Coordinates of C-alpha atoms in Angstrom, one line a residue:
Chain J
M1 CA 22.3 92.2 74.5
L2 CA 20.0 94.6 73.0
L3 CA 21.5 97.3 74.8
S4 CA 25.1 98.7 74.1
P5 CA 27.5 99.1 77.0
Y6 CA 27.2 102.8 76.3
A7 CA 23.4 103.1 76.0
T8 CA 21.8 106.5 76.1
L9 CA 18.6 107.2 77.8
L10 CA 16.8 107.2 74.2
D11 CA 18.2 103.7 73.6
R12 CA 17.1 102.3 77.0
V13 CA 13.5 103.8 76.2
R14 CA 13.6 102.2 72.9
V15 CA 14.6 98.9 74.0
F16 CA 12.0 98.9 77.0
A17 CA 9.4 99.8 74.6
L18 CA 10.2 97.0 72.2
L19 CA 10.3 94.6 75.0
A20 CA 6.9 95.9 76.4
F21 CA 5.2 95.6 72.9
C22 CA 6.7 92.0 72.6
G23 CA 5.1 91.1 75.9
V24 CA 1.9 92.5 75.2
V25 CA 1.6 90.6 71.9
L26 CA 2.7 87.4 73.5
A27 CA 0.3 88.0 76.2
F28 CA -2.7 88.2 73.9
L29 CA -1.6 85.4 71.4
V30 CA -0.2 82.8 73.8
L31 CA -1.7 83.4 77.3
P32 CA -5.1 82.2 76.3
I33 CA -3.8 78.8 75.4
F34 CA -2.7 78.2 78.9
V35 CA -6.0 79.5 80.6
P36 CA -7.4 75.8 80.8
V37 CA -4.4 74.5 82.6
P38 CA -5.1 75.7 86.0
L39 CA -8.9 75.4 85.5
S40 CA -8.3 71.6 84.7
V41 CA -7.1 70.8 88.1
N42 CA -9.7 72.8 90.1
A43 CA -11.6 71.1 92.7
E44 CA -14.9 72.5 92.1
A45 CA -17.1 72.5 88.9
F46 CA -16.8 76.2 88.1
F47 CA -14.9 78.1 85.6
T48 CA -13.7 80.7 87.9
F49 CA -10.4 82.1 89.5
P50 CA -9.5 81.8 92.2
L51 CA -9.2 78.0 92.4
A52 CA -11.0 76.2 94.9
G53 CA -8.6 73.6 95.6
F54 CA -6.4 71.1 93.6
S55 CA -7.8 67.9 92.1
W56 CA -7.1 65.3 89.3
R57 CA -11.0 64.7 89.2
W58 CA -11.5 66.1 85.7
Y59 CA -8.7 63.9 84.2
D60 CA -10.1 61.0 86.1
E61 CA -13.3 61.7 84.2
V62 CA -11.9 62.3 80.7
L63 CA -9.5 59.2 81.0
N64 CA -12.2 56.6 82.7
S65 CA -15.5 57.6 81.2
T66 CA -16.8 55.7 78.2
Q67 CA -17.8 58.7 76.2
W68 CA -14.5 60.5 76.6
R69 CA -12.4 57.4 76.1
E70 CA -14.3 56.5 72.8
A71 CA -13.7 60.0 71.7
I72 CA -10.0 59.8 72.4
W73 CA -9.8 56.4 70.5
H74 CA -11.7 57.6 67.5
S75 CA -9.4 60.6 67.3
L76 CA -6.3 58.6 67.6
V77 CA -7.4 56.2 65.0
I78 CA -8.4 58.9 62.5
A79 CA -5.3 60.9 63.1
I80 CA -2.9 57.9 62.6
G81 CA -4.8 56.9 59.5
A82 CA -4.8 60.4 58.2
T83 CA -1.1 60.8 59.1
L84 CA -0.1 57.7 57.3
L85 CA -1.7 58.6 54.1
S86 CA -0.9 62.2 54.1
T87 CA 2.6 61.4 54.8
T88 CA 2.6 58.9 52.0
L89 CA 0.9 61.2 49.4
G90 CA 2.7 64.3 50.4
T91 CA 6.2 62.7 50.3
L92 CA 5.2 61.2 46.8
A93 CA 4.1 64.7 45.7
A94 CA 6.9 66.5 47.0
V95 CA 9.5 64.3 45.2
G96 CA 7.6 64.5 41.9
L97 CA 7.4 68.2 42.3
N98 CA 11.1 68.2 42.8
S99 CA 11.7 66.9 39.3
P100 CA 12.9 69.7 36.9
R101 CA 11.1 67.7 33.9
L102 CA 7.6 68.0 35.5
P103 CA 5.5 70.2 33.6
A104 CA 3.2 73.0 35.1
R105 CA 5.0 72.5 38.5
R106 CA 3.7 75.8 40.0
A107 CA 0.0 75.2 39.0
I108 CA 0.2 71.6 40.6
L109 CA 1.6 73.1 43.8
A110 CA -1.0 75.7 43.8
I111 CA -3.6 72.9 43.7
L112 CA -2.0 70.8 46.3
M113 CA -1.7 73.6 48.6
A114 CA -5.3 74.8 48.2
P115 CA -6.6 73.2 51.4
L116 CA -4.3 75.4 53.5
V117 CA -6.1 78.6 51.8
V118 CA -9.7 77.5 51.5
P119 CA -11.7 78.2 54.6
V120 CA -12.1 74.9 56.4
V121 CA -16.0 75.3 56.2
I122 CA -16.0 75.0 52.6
T123 CA -13.8 71.8 52.6
A124 CA -15.9 70.5 55.1
V125 CA -19.2 71.2 53.1
G126 CA -17.7 70.1 49.9
A127 CA -16.2 66.9 51.5
Y128 CA -19.7 66.2 53.1
L129 CA -21.8 66.6 49.9
F130 CA -19.1 64.6 47.7
Y131 CA -18.6 61.7 50.5
A132 CA -22.2 61.5 51.0
R133 CA -22.8 60.5 47.5
L134 CA -20.0 57.9 47.7
G135 CA -21.2 56.5 51.0
L136 CA -18.2 57.8 52.7
A137 CA -20.0 60.1 55.0
S138 CA -20.4 58.9 58.6
T139 CA -17.3 56.6 58.1
F140 CA -13.8 56.5 59.6
T141 CA -12.5 56.2 55.9
G142 CA -14.5 59.2 54.9
I143 CA -12.9 61.1 57.8
I144 CA -9.5 60.0 57.3
L145 CA -9.6 60.8 53.7
A146 CA -10.6 64.3 54.5
H147 CA -8.2 64.9 57.1
A148 CA -5.3 63.4 54.9
G149 CA -6.4 66.0 52.2
V150 CA -5.8 68.7 54.7
G151 CA -2.8 67.3 56.1
S152 CA -1.0 66.5 52.9
P153 CA 0.1 70.1 52.1
F154 CA 2.0 70.2 55.4
V155 CA 4.1 67.1 54.3
V156 CA 4.5 68.4 50.9
V157 CA 6.0 71.7 52.3
T158 CA 8.4 70.0 54.8
V159 CA 9.7 67.3 52.5
S160 CA 10.0 69.9 49.7
A161 CA 12.1 71.8 52.1
S162 CA 14.2 68.8 52.9
L163 CA 14.7 68.0 49.1
T164 CA 16.2 71.5 48.4
H165 CA 19.2 70.0 50.5
F166 CA 19.2 66.8 48.6
D167 CA 21.8 66.4 45.8
D168 CA 20.2 64.7 42.9
A169 CA 23.5 63.3 42.0
L170 CA 23.0 60.9 45.0
F171 CA 20.1 59.4 43.3
R172 CA 21.8 59.0 40.1
A173 CA 24.8 57.6 41.8
A174 CA 22.4 54.9 43.4
L175 CA 21.0 54.3 40.0
I176 CA 24.1 53.8 38.2
C177 CA 25.3 51.5 41.2
G178 CA 22.6 49.2 40.1
A179 CA 19.8 50.2 42.4
R180 CA 16.2 50.1 40.9
P181 CA 14.4 53.4 41.5
L182 CA 12.5 52.3 44.4
T183 CA 15.6 50.9 46.1
A184 CA 17.5 54.1 45.4
F185 CA 14.4 56.0 47.0
R186 CA 14.3 53.6 50.0
R187 CA 18.1 53.4 50.6
V188 CA 19.2 56.7 49.7
M189 CA 16.8 59.4 49.3
L190 CA 14.3 58.5 52.1
P191 CA 16.9 58.4 54.9
L192 CA 18.1 61.8 53.8
I193 CA 14.9 63.4 53.6
L194 CA 13.5 61.5 56.7
P195 CA 13.6 64.7 59.1
G196 CA 11.2 66.6 56.7
V197 CA 8.9 63.4 56.3
L198 CA 8.6 63.1 60.1
S199 CA 8.1 66.7 60.8
G200 CA 5.4 66.8 57.9
A201 CA 3.8 63.6 59.7
A202 CA 3.8 65.5 63.1
F203 CA 2.0 68.4 61.4
A204 CA -0.5 66.1 59.9
F205 CA -1.3 64.3 63.0
V206 CA -1.9 67.4 65.1
G207 CA -3.9 68.9 62.4
S208 CA -6.2 65.9 62.4
F209 CA -6.2 65.4 66.1
D210 CA -7.3 68.9 66.8
E211 CA -9.5 69.1 63.6
L212 CA -13.2 69.9 64.3
V213 CA -15.3 71.5 61.4
I214 CA -14.5 68.7 58.9
S215 CA -15.4 66.1 61.5
M216 CA -18.6 67.8 62.5
F217 CA -19.8 67.6 59.1
L218 CA -18.7 64.1 58.4
A219 CA -18.9 62.1 61.7
S220 CA -21.8 60.7 63.2
A221 CA -22.1 59.7 67.1
Q222 CA -20.3 56.6 66.1
Q223 CA -17.2 58.5 65.1
R224 CA -17.4 61.4 67.6
T225 CA -13.8 62.5 67.8
L226 CA -12.3 64.4 71.0
P227 CA -12.7 67.8 69.6
M228 CA -16.3 67.1 68.9
Q229 CA -16.8 65.7 72.3
M230 CA -15.4 69.0 73.9
Y231 CA -17.6 71.2 71.7
V232 CA -20.7 69.0 72.6
G233 CA -19.5 69.4 76.2
L234 CA -19.2 72.9 76.1
R235 CA -22.8 73.2 74.5
E236 CA -24.6 70.7 76.6
H237 CA -23.3 70.6 80.1
L238 CA -20.2 73.0 81.0
S239 CA -18.1 70.7 82.7
P240 CA -14.4 71.2 83.5
A241 CA -13.6 68.0 82.1
I242 CA -13.1 69.9 78.8
T243 CA -10.3 71.8 80.4
A244 CA -8.5 68.6 81.2
A245 CA -9.2 67.3 77.8
A246 CA -7.8 70.5 76.3
T247 CA -4.6 70.4 78.5
L248 CA -4.1 66.8 77.4
M249 CA -4.4 67.6 73.7
M250 CA -2.3 70.8 74.0
S251 CA 0.3 68.8 75.7
L252 CA 0.3 66.2 72.9
S253 CA 0.5 69.1 70.3
I254 CA 3.4 70.7 71.8
V255 CA 5.3 67.6 72.4
L256 CA 4.7 66.7 68.5
L257 CA 5.6 70.1 67.3
I258 CA 8.7 70.3 69.3
V259 CA 9.7 67.0 67.7
A260 CA 8.8 68.2 64.4
D261 CA 10.9 71.4 64.9
R262 CA 14.0 69.4 66.3
L263 CA 13.8 67.1 63.2
R264 CA 13.7 69.9 60.9
S265 CA 16.6 71.6 62.4
R266 CA 18.6 68.6 62.5
R267 CA 20.5 67.8 59.1
Chain B
M1 CA 37.6 59.0 10.4
N2 CA 41.5 58.4 9.5
D3 CA 42.9 59.9 12.6
A4 CA 41.1 57.6 14.9
Q5 CA 43.9 55.0 14.8
G6 CA 45.7 53.5 17.8
K7 CA 43.5 51.7 20.5
G8 CA 40.4 53.4 19.0
A9 CA 40.4 51.6 15.8
G10 CA 39.0 48.3 14.7
G11 CA 35.8 46.4 15.7
D12 CA 36.7 46.1 19.4
A13 CA 34.0 48.7 20.4
L14 CA 32.7 48.5 24.1
A15 CA 30.5 51.3 23.5
R16 CA 29.4 52.9 20.3
F17 CA 27.5 56.1 19.6
V18 CA 25.9 56.2 16.1
G19 CA 24.5 59.5 14.7
V20 CA 23.5 60.5 18.1
D21 CA 21.6 63.9 18.5
K22 CA 20.3 65.3 21.8
S23 CA 18.1 68.2 22.3
Y24 CA 16.8 69.3 25.8
D25 CA 14.3 71.9 24.5
G26 CA 13.3 70.5 21.1
Q27 CA 15.1 73.4 19.2
T28 CA 18.7 73.4 20.1
L29 CA 21.2 70.4 19.9
A30 CA 23.2 70.0 22.8
V31 CA 24.9 67.0 21.0
R32 CA 24.5 66.7 17.1
G33 CA 25.5 64.1 14.8
L34 CA 27.9 62.2 17.4
T35 CA 29.7 59.1 16.1
L36 CA 32.2 57.7 18.4
D37 CA 33.6 54.2 19.3
V38 CA 34.9 53.4 22.8
A39 CA 37.4 50.8 22.4
K40 CA 37.9 48.1 25.0
G41 CA 40.6 48.9 27.6
E42 CA 41.2 52.4 26.5
F43 CA 41.2 55.7 28.3
L44 CA 38.9 58.2 26.3
T45 CA 38.6 61.7 27.3
L46 CA 35.7 64.0 26.3
L47 CA 37.3 67.2 26.4
G48 CA 35.7 70.7 25.7
P49 CA 34.7 74.0 27.1
S50 CA 31.4 73.9 29.3
G51 CA 28.3 73.6 27.4
S52 CA 30.1 72.0 24.4
G53 CA 28.2 68.8 25.2
K54 CA 30.6 66.5 26.6
T55 CA 28.8 65.9 30.0
T56 CA 25.5 65.2 28.1
T57 CA 27.4 62.7 26.0
L58 CA 28.5 61.0 29.3
N59 CA 24.9 61.2 30.6
M60 CA 23.6 59.3 27.4
L61 CA 26.1 56.7 28.0
A62 CA 25.3 56.3 31.7
G63 CA 21.4 56.2 30.8
F64 CA 20.3 59.4 32.5
E65 CA 19.6 60.9 29.2
R66 CA 18.0 59.5 26.2
P67 CA 19.4 60.4 22.6
T68 CA 16.8 62.4 20.6
R69 CA 18.0 60.7 17.4
G70 CA 20.4 57.9 16.8
T71 CA 21.6 54.9 18.8
I72 CA 24.0 53.9 21.6
L73 CA 25.6 50.5 21.7
L74 CA 27.1 48.9 24.6
A75 CA 28.9 45.7 23.6
G76 CA 27.1 45.6 20.5
R77 CA 23.5 45.9 21.9
P78 CA 21.4 48.9 21.6
V79 CA 20.9 50.4 25.0
D80 CA 18.3 53.1 24.1
R81 CA 15.6 51.4 26.5
L82 CA 18.1 50.2 29.1
P83 CA 18.0 52.0 32.3
P84 CA 21.0 53.1 34.3
Y85 CA 20.6 50.4 36.8
Q86 CA 21.0 47.5 34.1
R87 CA 23.9 48.9 32.2
N88 CA 26.6 47.6 34.7
I89 CA 28.6 50.9 34.3
G90 CA 30.5 52.3 37.1
M91 CA 30.4 56.1 37.5
V92 CA 32.4 58.7 39.3
F93 CA 30.7 62.1 39.9
Q94 CA 32.2 65.6 40.1
N95 CA 31.2 66.3 43.7
Y96 CA 31.7 62.4 44.6
A97 CA 28.0 61.7 45.4
L98 CA 28.8 59.6 48.4
F99 CA 25.9 58.7 50.5
P100 CA 26.5 60.9 53.5
H101 CA 24.2 58.5 55.8
M102 CA 26.5 55.5 55.3
T103 CA 29.7 54.6 56.3
V104 CA 32.7 54.4 53.7
A105 CA 32.3 50.7 53.7
D106 CA 28.5 50.6 53.2
N107 CA 29.0 53.2 50.5
V108 CA 31.3 50.8 48.7
A109 CA 29.2 47.9 49.5
F110 CA 26.0 49.5 48.0
P111 CA 26.4 48.4 44.5
L112 CA 27.1 44.7 45.6
S113 CA 24.2 44.6 48.0
V114 CA 21.6 45.9 45.5
R115 CA 22.8 43.3 43.5
G116 CA 22.1 40.6 46.0
V117 CA 25.8 39.4 46.5
A118 CA 26.0 37.3 49.6
K119 CA 27.2 39.2 52.8
G120 CA 30.7 37.4 53.1
E121 CA 31.6 38.2 49.7
I122 CA 30.5 41.8 50.0
A123 CA 32.8 42.1 53.0
Q124 CA 35.7 40.5 51.1
R125 CA 35.1 42.5 48.1
V126 CA 34.8 45.9 49.9
K127 CA 37.8 45.2 51.6
R128 CA 39.7 44.6 48.4
A129 CA 38.4 47.6 46.6
L130 CA 39.2 49.7 49.7
A131 CA 42.8 48.2 49.7
T132 CA 43.0 49.3 45.8
V133 CA 42.5 53.0 46.8
Q134 CA 44.7 52.5 49.9
L135 CA 41.8 53.5 52.4
E136 CA 41.1 50.2 54.3
A137 CA 41.7 52.0 57.4
F138 CA 38.7 54.2 56.9
A139 CA 36.2 51.7 56.4
G140 CA 34.0 52.9 59.4
R141 CA 33.9 56.6 58.9
R142 CA 31.5 58.7 57.5
P143 CA 32.4 60.3 54.0
T144 CA 32.1 63.8 55.5
Q145 CA 34.9 63.0 57.9
L146 CA 37.2 62.4 54.9
S147 CA 39.2 65.0 52.9
G148 CA 38.4 65.7 49.3
G149 CA 41.0 63.5 47.9
Q150 CA 39.8 60.6 50.4
Q151 CA 36.2 61.1 49.3
Q152 CA 37.2 61.0 45.6
R153 CA 39.2 57.7 46.1
I154 CA 36.0 56.2 47.9
A155 CA 33.9 57.2 45.0
L156 CA 36.4 55.3 42.8
A157 CA 36.4 52.2 44.9
R158 CA 32.5 52.5 44.7
A159 CA 32.5 52.7 41.0
L160 CA 34.9 49.7 40.6
V161 CA 33.9 47.4 43.3
F162 CA 31.3 45.5 41.0
E163 CA 33.9 45.2 38.2
P164 CA 31.9 47.2 35.7
S165 CA 32.7 46.8 31.9
L166 CA 32.8 50.6 31.7
V167 CA 33.8 53.4 34.0
L168 CA 32.6 56.9 33.5
M169 CA 34.1 59.9 35.2
D170 CA 32.5 63.3 35.2
E171 CA 35.3 66.0 35.9
P172 CA 36.1 63.9 38.9
L173 CA 39.1 66.1 40.0
G174 CA 37.4 69.4 39.4
A175 CA 37.1 70.2 43.2
L176 CA 40.4 69.3 44.1
D177 CA 43.5 71.5 44.5
K178 CA 46.2 71.4 42.0
K179 CA 48.9 69.3 43.7
L180 CA 46.2 66.7 44.6
R181 CA 44.7 66.7 41.2
E182 CA 48.1 66.0 39.7
Q183 CA 48.6 63.2 42.1
M184 CA 45.1 61.8 41.5
Q185 CA 45.6 61.8 37.8
I186 CA 48.6 59.5 38.2
E187 CA 46.8 57.3 40.4
I188 CA 43.6 56.9 38.3
K189 CA 45.9 56.2 35.2
L190 CA 47.7 53.6 37.1
L191 CA 44.5 51.9 38.1
H192 CA 43.3 52.1 34.5
E193 CA 46.5 50.2 33.3
R194 CA 46.7 47.7 36.3
L195 CA 42.9 46.9 36.3
G196 CA 42.5 47.1 32.5
L197 CA 39.5 49.3 32.8
T198 CA 37.9 51.0 30.0
V199 CA 37.3 54.7 31.1
V200 CA 35.3 57.4 29.5
Y201 CA 36.6 60.8 31.1
V202 CA 35.2 64.2 30.8
T203 CA 37.1 67.3 31.6
H204 CA 37.6 70.8 30.5
D205 CA 41.2 70.7 31.6
Q206 CA 43.1 70.2 28.6
S207 CA 46.5 69.2 30.5
E208 CA 44.4 66.7 32.4
A209 CA 43.3 65.2 29.0
L210 CA 46.7 65.1 27.5
T211 CA 48.1 63.6 30.8
M212 CA 45.7 60.6 31.2
S213 CA 44.3 59.8 27.9
D214 CA 45.0 57.2 25.0
R215 CA 42.4 59.2 22.9
V216 CA 40.8 62.7 23.2
A217 CA 37.6 63.7 21.7
I218 CA 37.3 67.6 21.5
F219 CA 34.0 68.8 22.0
H220 CA 32.9 72.1 20.6
D221 CA 29.4 73.4 20.1
G222 CA 27.7 69.8 20.3
E223 CA 30.1 68.1 17.9
V224 CA 33.4 66.3 18.2
E225 CA 35.8 68.7 16.3
Q226 CA 38.8 66.1 16.4
L227 CA 39.5 62.9 17.7
G228 CA 43.0 61.6 18.4
Q229 CA 45.8 60.8 20.5
P230 CA 47.2 63.5 22.5
D231 CA 50.4 64.0 20.7
E232 CA 48.5 63.9 17.5
L233 CA 46.1 66.8 18.7
Y234 CA 48.9 68.7 20.0
D235 CA 51.0 68.3 16.8
R236 CA 48.6 68.3 14.2
P237 CA 45.2 70.1 15.0
R238 CA 42.8 70.2 12.2
T239 CA 41.0 73.6 13.2
P240 CA 41.9 76.7 14.7
F241 CA 39.6 76.0 17.7
V242 CA 41.4 72.9 18.5
A243 CA 44.8 74.4 17.8
G244 CA 43.8 77.1 20.5
F245 CA 42.3 74.7 23.0
I246 CA 44.9 72.1 23.2
G247 CA 48.0 73.7 24.5
E248 CA 48.9 77.3 23.8
N249 CA 49.2 78.9 20.4
N250 CA 49.7 82.2 18.6
L251 CA 46.6 82.5 16.1
M252 CA 46.7 85.2 13.6
V253 CA 44.3 86.0 10.7
G254 CA 45.8 86.4 7.3
T255 CA 45.2 85.9 3.5
V256 CA 46.5 82.9 1.4
A257 CA 48.9 84.7 -1.1
S258 CA 50.1 81.7 -3.1
L259 CA 50.7 78.0 -2.5
A260 CA 53.8 76.1 -3.8
G261 CA 56.0 73.2 -2.7
G262 CA 53.5 72.1 -0.1
L263 CA 53.6 75.4 1.6
A264 CA 51.5 78.5 1.8
R265 CA 52.6 82.0 1.6
V266 CA 50.3 83.9 3.9
M267 CA 49.9 87.7 4.1
L268 CA 49.3 88.9 7.7
A269 CA 48.0 92.4 8.5
G270 CA 50.7 95.2 8.0
G271 CA 52.1 93.3 5.1
I272 CA 53.9 90.7 7.1
E273 CA 54.6 87.6 5.1
V274 CA 54.7 84.2 6.5
M275 CA 55.4 80.7 5.1
A276 CA 53.0 78.0 6.7
T277 CA 52.2 74.4 6.3
P278 CA 48.6 74.0 5.2
A279 CA 46.5 72.2 7.5
G280 CA 43.4 71.6 5.2
A281 CA 42.2 72.8 1.6
L282 CA 43.5 76.4 1.0
A283 CA 43.1 78.5 -2.1
P284 CA 45.0 81.6 -3.1
G285 CA 43.1 84.7 -2.1
A286 CA 41.4 82.8 0.7
Q287 CA 41.4 83.9 4.4
T288 CA 43.3 81.8 6.8
V289 CA 44.3 81.4 10.2
I290 CA 47.8 80.6 11.0
A291 CA 49.0 79.0 14.5
V292 CA 52.4 78.9 15.8
R293 CA 53.3 77.4 19.3
P294 CA 55.2 79.8 21.6
E295 CA 58.0 76.9 22.0
A296 CA 58.5 76.9 18.1
I297 CA 59.5 80.4 18.1
H298 CA 63.0 81.2 18.8
I299 CA 65.2 84.4 18.9
A300 CA 67.3 84.7 15.7
A301 CA 70.6 86.1 15.6
S302 CA 70.4 87.7 12.0
A303 CA 67.6 88.8 9.8
G304 CA 66.8 87.0 6.4
G305 CA 66.1 83.5 7.5
E306 CA 62.6 81.8 7.2
N307 CA 59.6 83.6 9.1
T308 CA 62.2 85.9 10.5
M309 CA 60.7 89.2 11.7
P310 CA 61.6 92.2 14.1
A311 CA 59.9 92.5 17.4
I312 CA 60.0 94.4 20.6
V313 CA 60.0 92.9 24.2
R314 CA 56.9 94.1 25.9
S315 CA 56.7 91.9 28.9
R316 CA 58.9 88.9 30.4
I317 CA 57.2 86.4 32.8
Y318 CA 59.7 84.2 34.6
L319 CA 58.4 80.9 35.3
G320 CA 61.3 78.9 36.8
D321 CA 62.5 76.5 34.0
H322 CA 61.7 79.0 31.3
Q323 CA 60.2 82.3 30.3
R324 CA 57.7 83.7 28.4
L325 CA 58.0 86.9 26.2
L326 CA 55.1 89.0 25.2
T327 CA 56.8 90.6 22.2
E328 CA 54.9 93.0 19.7
I329 CA 55.4 92.7 16.1
S330 CA 55.4 95.5 13.4
N331 CA 51.6 95.1 12.8
R332 CA 51.3 95.6 16.5
L333 CA 50.3 91.9 17.2
V334 CA 51.3 90.5 20.4
I335 CA 53.2 87.1 20.0
R336 CA 54.0 84.9 22.9
V337 CA 57.3 83.2 22.7
K338 CA 58.7 80.6 25.1
V339 CA 62.4 80.9 25.6
P340 CA 65.0 79.3 28.1
A341 CA 65.3 80.7 31.6
A342 CA 68.7 81.9 30.9
T343 CA 67.7 83.9 27.8
H344 CA 68.4 87.7 28.4
A345 CA 65.6 90.0 27.2
A346 CA 65.3 93.3 28.4
Q347 CA 62.0 95.1 28.7
D348 CA 61.4 97.2 25.0
A349 CA 64.5 95.8 23.6
P350 CA 64.3 94.9 19.8
I351 CA 64.7 91.3 18.9
L352 CA 64.4 89.2 15.8
L353 CA 61.7 86.3 16.0
S354 CA 61.8 83.3 13.7
W355 CA 60.0 80.0 13.4
P356 CA 60.2 77.2 10.9
A357 CA 57.3 76.8 8.3
A358 CA 57.0 73.3 9.4
D359 CA 55.7 74.4 12.8
C360 CA 53.3 77.0 11.5
L361 CA 50.0 75.6 10.4
A362 CA 47.6 77.5 8.3
F363 CA 44.0 76.4 8.6
P364 CA 40.9 77.2 6.4
S365 CA 39.4 80.1 8.5
A366 CA 35.8 78.7 8.7
G367 CA 34.2 78.9 12.1
L368 CA 36.1 81.3 14.3
A369 CA 33.7 81.2 16.9
D370 CA 35.4 80.4 20.4
V371 CA 38.7 80.9 18.7
T372 CA 41.0 83.4 20.5
L373 CA 43.2 85.4 18.1
N374 CA 46.3 87.3 19.2
E375 CA 45.4 90.7 20.0
E376 CA 47.3 94.2 19.6
W377 CA 49.5 95.5 22.0
T378 CA 47.8 98.0 24.1
R379 CA 49.9 100.5 26.2
S380 CA 48.3 100.8 29.7

């Protein structure tokens, strides 16, 4: 495909160089992600290749020990809460930002997007200092709120993208047909921008499920999340269980992002 | 307004604009000083070039825009604070605005279901509405599977199914090809008559306006320049803009030489003298615009008659049932003439043009913006 049927030697060299370059980039960017996968089924408690033998024992540990199970449960609760919140808020924001009558749209958008640009540590420290005053530190509510803040921009982006394909005349048509604005939103606008809403939700979920820094600042042992458990595990006792947990998390993220991608390309 | 007779007259107004201004930016007025009655049962067309305020007017009636000043009344009640969903108005949009995620039947059912009509009744009325537009067979399809004309008929069914008091149409046929457009014009007109609808129709296509309307309001620069029945607008335009916008007209600037016996003697450039009927207050010495339609001009056999002058045929356009001549008169202006198809007129042949003074209107020449005057012949 890259080569024409009448390729000269120089063409062949060029294409080869391009492929080699791409290969190297992919190797350095993507390969590290898959390193834990073989280690997670290693029969021995060592982080070394070659593998000693095949075993599900680390998966067994992750899925059956109380510590890991609690962490997974906490992460799910927080991620689901944060996803619901950021999807709702992000969708509302995107719909509002889509209105040509809204003044200072660009400024508002920039503020909403800030969590994507500001270093996470800053967000985390800020959230900690602020929420501690309000008594929200070391609570699920606090972590959910903070994660929703970071997740909402994704929803704003994906829903805004969906809205660029949405014909405003449809909303007007619904209104003149007798639908109240909320009914018009629910029955006409929402079904048509749903792919954007769901793919934003997937991003928000993955973002919260993988999040470590904010959780570290805001969570106590009672709210320990899966990434925190892995991090603690790394520091305290280097157990291959974290490679199993990492593989599980990665699988979930990949599945969700594929779903998000499918949803976005559909329409 | 004395030319607003016919169906538009009287107190039977379904909708009424009273001194309505609309500004989007607080400075320029998109609509200004609009006072307009929509009579019950009439087909009123808002006609004008783009940016003339006709769509803004329609959107204010629908409730999508609020007047900056003035009041709109529906059935005698002010509706300035009434949102679109409480106005009980049906509307057909330019690009149909059918809900793409719903079937044809669900689209038509939408206005009924948001009104909480019972399921059984919805099914019946949807069926009836689809029968009205002859698309019962398509109930289960998606709008995107239909042709443009079919989609427009579905949009029509959706706008009529809840028996609204008023139906608005915003350039509904703009996206259709010529043949289908003409067919739909007749179809909409027949529906209007059969169902006794009150329709406010927006278009920039003057022939569409003439074909369909009981009355036409000609919008120009945010104002209604003339309101009247189609023949009235065609035969007795009150401004050069209306004369040029409705149908075709030869428009030329001249000076009033004298007024006598209900006629004005007008001097055109190059010393050409023309007798015309004043269509407004004229004074001797004032500038004027004269208008004479191509079909009012004929080829004279001999010189000396009223408004008879020599011309040279510069171009001939054959149109089947008639032909159009572009002729150059002595001051080099091009005059368009409509003559029977059989008329023999050779290229560059000298002929005599003539038209009756009664068919030649002389307007006071205030406001020549957007008026296309006849131009001089240029040899290419």
